[in-house]
mmCIF file of C-alpha atoms in Angstrom:
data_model
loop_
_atom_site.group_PDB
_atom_site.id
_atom_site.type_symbol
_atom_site.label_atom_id
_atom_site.label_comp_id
_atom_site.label_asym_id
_atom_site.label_seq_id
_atom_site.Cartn_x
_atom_site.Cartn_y
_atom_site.Cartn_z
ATOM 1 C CA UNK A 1 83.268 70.061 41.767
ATOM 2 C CA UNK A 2 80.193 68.031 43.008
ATOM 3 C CA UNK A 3 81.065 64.445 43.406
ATOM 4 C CA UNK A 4 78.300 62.597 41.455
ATOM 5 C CA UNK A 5 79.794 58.650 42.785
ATOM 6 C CA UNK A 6 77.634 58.572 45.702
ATOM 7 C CA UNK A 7 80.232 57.747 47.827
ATOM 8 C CA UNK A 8 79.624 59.256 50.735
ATOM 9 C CA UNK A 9 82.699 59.421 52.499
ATOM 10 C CA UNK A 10 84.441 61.287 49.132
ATOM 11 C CA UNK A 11 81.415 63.679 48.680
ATOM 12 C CA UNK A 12 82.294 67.262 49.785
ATOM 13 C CA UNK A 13 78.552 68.519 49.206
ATOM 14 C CA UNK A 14 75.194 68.127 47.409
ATOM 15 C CA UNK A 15 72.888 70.790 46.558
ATOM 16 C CA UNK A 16 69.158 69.883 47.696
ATOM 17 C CA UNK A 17 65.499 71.541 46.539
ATOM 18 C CA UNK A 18 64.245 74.710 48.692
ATOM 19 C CA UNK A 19 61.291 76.827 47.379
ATOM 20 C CA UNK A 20 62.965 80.043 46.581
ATOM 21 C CA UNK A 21 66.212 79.641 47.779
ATOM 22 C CA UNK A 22 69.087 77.454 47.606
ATOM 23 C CA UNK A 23 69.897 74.697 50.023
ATOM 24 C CA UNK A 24 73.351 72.607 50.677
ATOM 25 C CA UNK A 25 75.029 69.878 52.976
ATOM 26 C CA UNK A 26 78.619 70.126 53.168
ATOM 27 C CA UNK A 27 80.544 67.183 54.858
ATOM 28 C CA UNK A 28 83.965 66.799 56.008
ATOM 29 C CA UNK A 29 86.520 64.861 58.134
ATOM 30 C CA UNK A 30 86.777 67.479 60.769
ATOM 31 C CA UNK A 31 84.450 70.564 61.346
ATOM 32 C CA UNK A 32 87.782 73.215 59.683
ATOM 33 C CA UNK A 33 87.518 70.772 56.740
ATOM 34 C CA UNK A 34 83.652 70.643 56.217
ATOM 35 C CA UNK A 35 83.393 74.708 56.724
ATOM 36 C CA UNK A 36 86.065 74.733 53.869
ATOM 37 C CA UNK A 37 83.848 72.569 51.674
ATOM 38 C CA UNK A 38 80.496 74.534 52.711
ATOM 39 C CA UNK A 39 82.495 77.743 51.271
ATOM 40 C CA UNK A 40 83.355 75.933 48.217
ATOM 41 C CA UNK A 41 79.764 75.228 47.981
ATOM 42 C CA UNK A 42 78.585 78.989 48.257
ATOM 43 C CA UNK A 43 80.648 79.825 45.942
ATOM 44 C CA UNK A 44 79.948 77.123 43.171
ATOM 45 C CA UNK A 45 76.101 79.291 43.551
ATOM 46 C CA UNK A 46 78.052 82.463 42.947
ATOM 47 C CA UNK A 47 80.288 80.506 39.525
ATOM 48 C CA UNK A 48 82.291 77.632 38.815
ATOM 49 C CA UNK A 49 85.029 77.698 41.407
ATOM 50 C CA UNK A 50 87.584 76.018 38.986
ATOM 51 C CA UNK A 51 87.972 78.728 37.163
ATOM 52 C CA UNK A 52 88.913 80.884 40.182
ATOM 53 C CA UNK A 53 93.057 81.617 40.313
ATOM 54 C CA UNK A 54 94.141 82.288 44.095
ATOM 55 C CA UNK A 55 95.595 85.554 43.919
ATOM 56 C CA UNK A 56 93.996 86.967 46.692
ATOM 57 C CA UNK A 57 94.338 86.329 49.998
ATOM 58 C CA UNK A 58 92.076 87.263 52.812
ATOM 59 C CA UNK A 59 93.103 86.433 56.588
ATOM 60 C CA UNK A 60 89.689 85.607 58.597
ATOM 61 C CA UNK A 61 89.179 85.034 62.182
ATOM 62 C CA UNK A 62 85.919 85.100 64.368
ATOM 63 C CA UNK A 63 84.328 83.953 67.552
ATOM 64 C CA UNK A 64 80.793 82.502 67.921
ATOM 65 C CA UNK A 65 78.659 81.302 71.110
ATOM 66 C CA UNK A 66 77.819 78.504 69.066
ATOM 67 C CA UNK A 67 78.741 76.044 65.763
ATOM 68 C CA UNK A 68 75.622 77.539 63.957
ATOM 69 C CA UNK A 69 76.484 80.859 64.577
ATOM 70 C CA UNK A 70 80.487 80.448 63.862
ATOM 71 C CA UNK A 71 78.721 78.712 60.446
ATOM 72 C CA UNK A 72 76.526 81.403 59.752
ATOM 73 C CA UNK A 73 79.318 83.811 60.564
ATOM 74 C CA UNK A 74 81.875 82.389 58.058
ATOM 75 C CA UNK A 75 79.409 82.152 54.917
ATOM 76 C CA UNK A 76 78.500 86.124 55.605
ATOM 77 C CA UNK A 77 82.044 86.751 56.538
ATOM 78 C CA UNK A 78 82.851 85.384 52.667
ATOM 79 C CA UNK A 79 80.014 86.844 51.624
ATOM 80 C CA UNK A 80 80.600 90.468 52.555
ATOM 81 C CA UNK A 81 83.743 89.879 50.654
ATOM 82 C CA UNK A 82 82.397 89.140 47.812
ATOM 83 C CA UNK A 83 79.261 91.853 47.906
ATOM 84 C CA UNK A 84 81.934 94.419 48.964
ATOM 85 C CA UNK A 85 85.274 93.691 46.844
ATOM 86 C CA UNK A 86 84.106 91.442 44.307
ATOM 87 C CA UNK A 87 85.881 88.332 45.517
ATOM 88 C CA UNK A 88 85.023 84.633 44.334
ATOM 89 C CA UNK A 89 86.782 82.767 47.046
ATOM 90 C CA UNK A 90 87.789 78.387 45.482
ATOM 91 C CA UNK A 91 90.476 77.668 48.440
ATOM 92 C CA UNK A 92 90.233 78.043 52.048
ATOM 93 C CA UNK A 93 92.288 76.876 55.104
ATOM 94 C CA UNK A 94 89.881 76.370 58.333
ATOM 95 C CA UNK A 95 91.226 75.723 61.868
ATOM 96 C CA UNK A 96 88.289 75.844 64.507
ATOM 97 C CA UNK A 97 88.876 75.599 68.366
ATOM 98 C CA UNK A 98 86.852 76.058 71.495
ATOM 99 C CA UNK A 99 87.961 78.035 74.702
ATOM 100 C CA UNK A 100 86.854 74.856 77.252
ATOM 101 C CA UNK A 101 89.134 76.078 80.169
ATOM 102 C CA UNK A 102 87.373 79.541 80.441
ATOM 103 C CA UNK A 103 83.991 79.109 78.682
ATOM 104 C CA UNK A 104 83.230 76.248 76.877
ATOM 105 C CA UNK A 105 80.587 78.301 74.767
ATOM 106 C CA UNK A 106 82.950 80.054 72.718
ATOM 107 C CA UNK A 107 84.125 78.643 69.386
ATOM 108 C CA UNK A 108 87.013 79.940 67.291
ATOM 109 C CA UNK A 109 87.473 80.180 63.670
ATOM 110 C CA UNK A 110 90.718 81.280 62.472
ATOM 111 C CA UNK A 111 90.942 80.900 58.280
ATOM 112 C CA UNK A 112 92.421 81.537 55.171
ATOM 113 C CA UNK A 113 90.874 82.119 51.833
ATOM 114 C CA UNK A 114 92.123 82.625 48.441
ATOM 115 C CA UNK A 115 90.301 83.780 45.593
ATOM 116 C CA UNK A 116 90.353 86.846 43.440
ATOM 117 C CA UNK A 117 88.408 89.388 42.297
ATOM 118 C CA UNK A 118 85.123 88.487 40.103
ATOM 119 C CA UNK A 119 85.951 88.776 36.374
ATOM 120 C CA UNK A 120 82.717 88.617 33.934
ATOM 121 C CA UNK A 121 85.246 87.476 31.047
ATOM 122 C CA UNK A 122 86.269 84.615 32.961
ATOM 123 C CA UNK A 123 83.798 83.733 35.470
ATOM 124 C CA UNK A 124 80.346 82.126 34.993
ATOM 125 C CA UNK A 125 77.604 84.216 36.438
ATOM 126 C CA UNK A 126 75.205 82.127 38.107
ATOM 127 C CA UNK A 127 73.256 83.398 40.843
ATOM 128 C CA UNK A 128 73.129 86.128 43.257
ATOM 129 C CA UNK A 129 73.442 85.148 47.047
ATOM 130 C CA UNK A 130 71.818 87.737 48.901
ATOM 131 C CA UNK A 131 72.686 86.211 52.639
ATOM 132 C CA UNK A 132 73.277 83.133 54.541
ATOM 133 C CA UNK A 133 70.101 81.912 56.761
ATOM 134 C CA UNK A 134 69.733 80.055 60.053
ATOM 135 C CA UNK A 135 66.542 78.717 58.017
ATOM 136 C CA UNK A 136 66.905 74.485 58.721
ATOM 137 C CA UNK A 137 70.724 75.262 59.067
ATOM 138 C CA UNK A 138 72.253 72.110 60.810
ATOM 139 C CA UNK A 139 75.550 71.141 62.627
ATOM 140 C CA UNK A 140 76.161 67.198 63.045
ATOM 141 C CA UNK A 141 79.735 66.897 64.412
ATOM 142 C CA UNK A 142 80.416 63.070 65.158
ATOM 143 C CA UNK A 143 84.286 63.173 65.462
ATOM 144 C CA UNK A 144 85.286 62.673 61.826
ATOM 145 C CA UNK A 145 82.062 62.501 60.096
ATOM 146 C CA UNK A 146 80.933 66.080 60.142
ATOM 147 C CA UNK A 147 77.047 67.329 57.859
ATOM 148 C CA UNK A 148 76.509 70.731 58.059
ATOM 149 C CA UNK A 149 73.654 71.919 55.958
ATOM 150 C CA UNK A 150 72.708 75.509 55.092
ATOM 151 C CA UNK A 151 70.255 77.527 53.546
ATOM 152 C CA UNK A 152 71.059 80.193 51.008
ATOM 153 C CA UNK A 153 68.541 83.476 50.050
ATOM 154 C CA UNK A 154 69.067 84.391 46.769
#
Protein backbone atom coordinates (compact mmCIF):
# COMPACT_ATOMS: atom_id res chain seq x y z
CA UNK A 1 0.00 0.00 0.00
CA UNK A 2 3.01 2.37 0.66
CA UNK A 3 3.94 4.21 -2.43
CA UNK A 4 7.73 3.62 -2.76
CA UNK A 5 8.01 6.37 -6.21
CA UNK A 6 8.75 9.25 -4.13
CA UNK A 7 6.33 11.20 -5.66
CA UNK A 8 5.06 13.19 -3.31
CA UNK A 9 1.91 14.32 -4.48
CA UNK A 10 0.78 10.29 -5.11
CA UNK A 11 2.18 9.19 -1.65
CA UNK A 12 -0.66 8.48 0.84
CA UNK A 13 1.91 7.85 3.83
CA UNK A 14 5.41 6.83 4.99
CA UNK A 15 6.24 5.17 8.10
CA UNK A 16 9.26 7.02 9.96
CA UNK A 17 11.78 5.69 13.02
CA UNK A 18 10.47 6.35 16.78
CA UNK A 19 12.25 4.60 19.73
CA UNK A 20 9.61 2.26 20.92
CA UNK A 21 6.80 3.12 19.05
CA UNK A 22 5.64 3.59 15.66
CA UNK A 23 5.50 6.87 13.82
CA UNK A 24 3.54 7.97 10.40
CA UNK A 25 2.73 11.02 8.04
CA UNK A 26 -0.32 10.65 6.16
CA UNK A 27 -1.01 13.23 3.32
CA UNK A 28 -3.95 14.02 1.34
CA UNK A 29 -5.79 16.46 -0.99
CA UNK A 30 -8.20 17.61 1.60
CA UNK A 31 -8.06 17.04 5.46
CA UNK A 32 -11.43 13.99 4.99
CA UNK A 33 -8.99 12.49 2.44
CA UNK A 34 -5.66 12.54 4.48
CA UNK A 35 -7.63 11.22 7.83
CA UNK A 36 -8.77 8.35 5.43
CA UNK A 37 -5.17 7.62 4.46
CA UNK A 38 -3.82 8.07 8.23
CA UNK A 39 -6.48 5.14 9.03
CA UNK A 40 -5.21 3.12 6.26
CA UNK A 41 -1.92 3.65 7.78
CA UNK A 42 -2.92 2.37 11.39
CA UNK A 43 -4.16 -0.30 10.11
CA UNK A 44 -1.31 -1.49 7.68
CA UNK A 45 0.57 -1.65 11.69
CA UNK A 46 -2.33 -3.83 12.74
CA UNK A 47 -1.96 -6.27 8.94
CA UNK A 48 -1.90 -5.86 5.39
CA UNK A 49 -5.02 -3.91 4.58
CA UNK A 50 -5.39 -5.62 1.10
CA UNK A 51 -6.39 -8.49 2.37
CA UNK A 52 -9.25 -6.87 4.32
CA UNK A 53 -12.97 -7.57 2.46
CA UNK A 54 -15.49 -4.64 3.44
CA UNK A 55 -18.19 -6.41 4.98
CA UNK A 56 -18.58 -4.38 7.80
CA UNK A 57 -19.70 -1.20 8.10
CA UNK A 58 -19.34 1.15 10.96
CA UNK A 59 -21.07 4.76 10.85
CA UNK A 60 -18.65 7.31 12.84
CA UNK A 61 -19.22 10.81 13.77
CA UNK A 62 -17.42 13.11 16.39
CA UNK A 63 -16.70 16.64 17.41
CA UNK A 64 -13.30 18.03 18.52
CA UNK A 65 -12.13 21.64 19.82
CA UNK A 66 -9.37 21.17 17.62
CA UNK A 67 -7.74 19.21 14.25
CA UNK A 68 -5.35 17.31 16.68
CA UNK A 69 -7.88 16.29 18.85
CA UNK A 70 -10.62 15.37 15.96
CA UNK A 71 -7.17 13.31 14.70
CA UNK A 72 -6.49 11.76 17.81
CA UNK A 73 -10.18 11.08 18.20
CA UNK A 74 -10.65 9.18 14.89
CA UNK A 75 -7.46 6.79 15.24
CA UNK A 76 -8.93 5.75 18.96
CA UNK A 77 -12.39 5.88 17.61
CA UNK A 78 -11.01 2.95 14.97
CA UNK A 79 -9.09 1.71 17.43
CA UNK A 80 -11.66 0.87 20.08
CA UNK A 81 -13.21 -0.94 17.22
CA UNK A 82 -10.78 -2.97 16.62
CA UNK A 83 -9.64 -3.72 20.54
CA UNK A 84 -13.41 -4.23 21.20
CA UNK A 85 -14.97 -6.19 18.05
CA UNK A 86 -12.04 -7.31 16.30
CA UNK A 87 -12.36 -5.07 13.28
CA UNK A 88 -9.45 -4.38 10.66
CA UNK A 89 -10.89 -1.35 9.02
CA UNK A 90 -8.99 -0.92 4.67
CA UNK A 91 -11.82 1.71 3.42
CA UNK A 92 -13.08 4.78 4.91
CA UNK A 93 -15.22 7.77 3.72
CA UNK A 94 -14.18 11.14 5.72
CA UNK A 95 -16.18 14.41 5.48
CA UNK A 96 -14.82 17.05 8.09
CA UNK A 97 -16.52 20.52 8.69
CA UNK A 98 -16.23 23.34 11.16
CA UNK A 99 -19.21 25.18 12.93
CA UNK A 100 -17.66 28.99 11.96
CA UNK A 101 -21.10 30.77 12.39
CA UNK A 102 -21.49 29.68 16.11
CA UNK A 103 -17.96 28.71 17.26
CA UNK A 104 -15.32 28.47 15.03
CA UNK A 105 -13.48 26.00 17.51
CA UNK A 106 -15.50 23.12 16.83
CA UNK A 107 -14.58 20.64 14.09
CA UNK A 108 -16.79 17.86 12.74
CA UNK A 109 -16.00 14.49 11.57
CA UNK A 110 -18.71 12.55 10.13
CA UNK A 111 -17.23 8.97 8.47
CA UNK A 112 -17.63 5.75 7.16
CA UNK A 113 -15.51 2.70 7.53
CA UNK A 114 -15.57 -0.68 6.17
CA UNK A 115 -13.68 -3.51 7.27
CA UNK A 116 -14.47 -6.79 8.90
CA UNK A 117 -13.76 -8.70 11.62
CA UNK A 118 -9.93 -9.86 12.24
CA UNK A 119 -9.43 -13.40 10.87
CA UNK A 120 -5.91 -15.11 11.94
CA UNK A 121 -6.36 -17.47 8.74
CA UNK A 122 -6.44 -14.63 6.55
CA UNK A 123 -4.92 -11.71 8.09
CA UNK A 124 -1.21 -11.02 8.78
CA UNK A 125 -0.55 -10.33 12.40
CA UNK A 126 1.80 -7.64 12.74
CA UNK A 127 1.77 -5.54 15.66
CA UNK A 128 -0.31 -4.59 18.49
CA UNK A 129 -1.41 -0.82 18.69
CA UNK A 130 -2.04 -0.13 22.14
CA UNK A 131 -3.29 3.76 21.59
CA UNK A 132 -2.92 6.75 19.49
CA UNK A 133 -0.57 9.64 21.11
CA UNK A 134 -0.52 13.43 20.90
CA UNK A 135 3.40 12.59 21.18
CA UNK A 136 4.94 15.05 18.00
CA UNK A 137 1.39 14.56 16.43
CA UNK A 138 1.10 17.32 13.67
CA UNK A 139 -1.69 18.97 11.53
CA UNK A 140 -0.39 21.02 8.33
CA UNK A 141 -3.57 21.94 6.40
CA UNK A 142 -2.50 24.22 3.34
CA UNK A 143 -5.75 23.99 1.22
CA UNK A 144 -5.02 20.86 -0.82
CA UNK A 145 -1.76 19.78 0.45
CA UNK A 146 -2.63 18.37 3.82
CA UNK A 147 0.66 16.25 6.38
CA UNK A 148 -0.65 14.98 9.31
CA UNK A 149 1.78 12.93 11.27
CA UNK A 150 1.08 10.68 14.27
CA UNK A 151 2.59 8.70 16.77
CA UNK A 152 1.53 5.17 17.55
CA UNK A 153 2.26 3.16 21.22
CA UNK A 154 2.55 -0.22 20.63
Amino acid sequence: MLDTNNNSKDLKFEFFDVTADVGYKAYGNSLGNAFENAAIAMFEVITDTSTIKHSVEKQIELEAEDKFALLYDWLSELLFFHDAEYLVFSKFDVKIYSKVDEDPGIYFLVATAWGEEFDPLRHERRSEVKAVTYHMMDVKDENSDVMLQVILDI
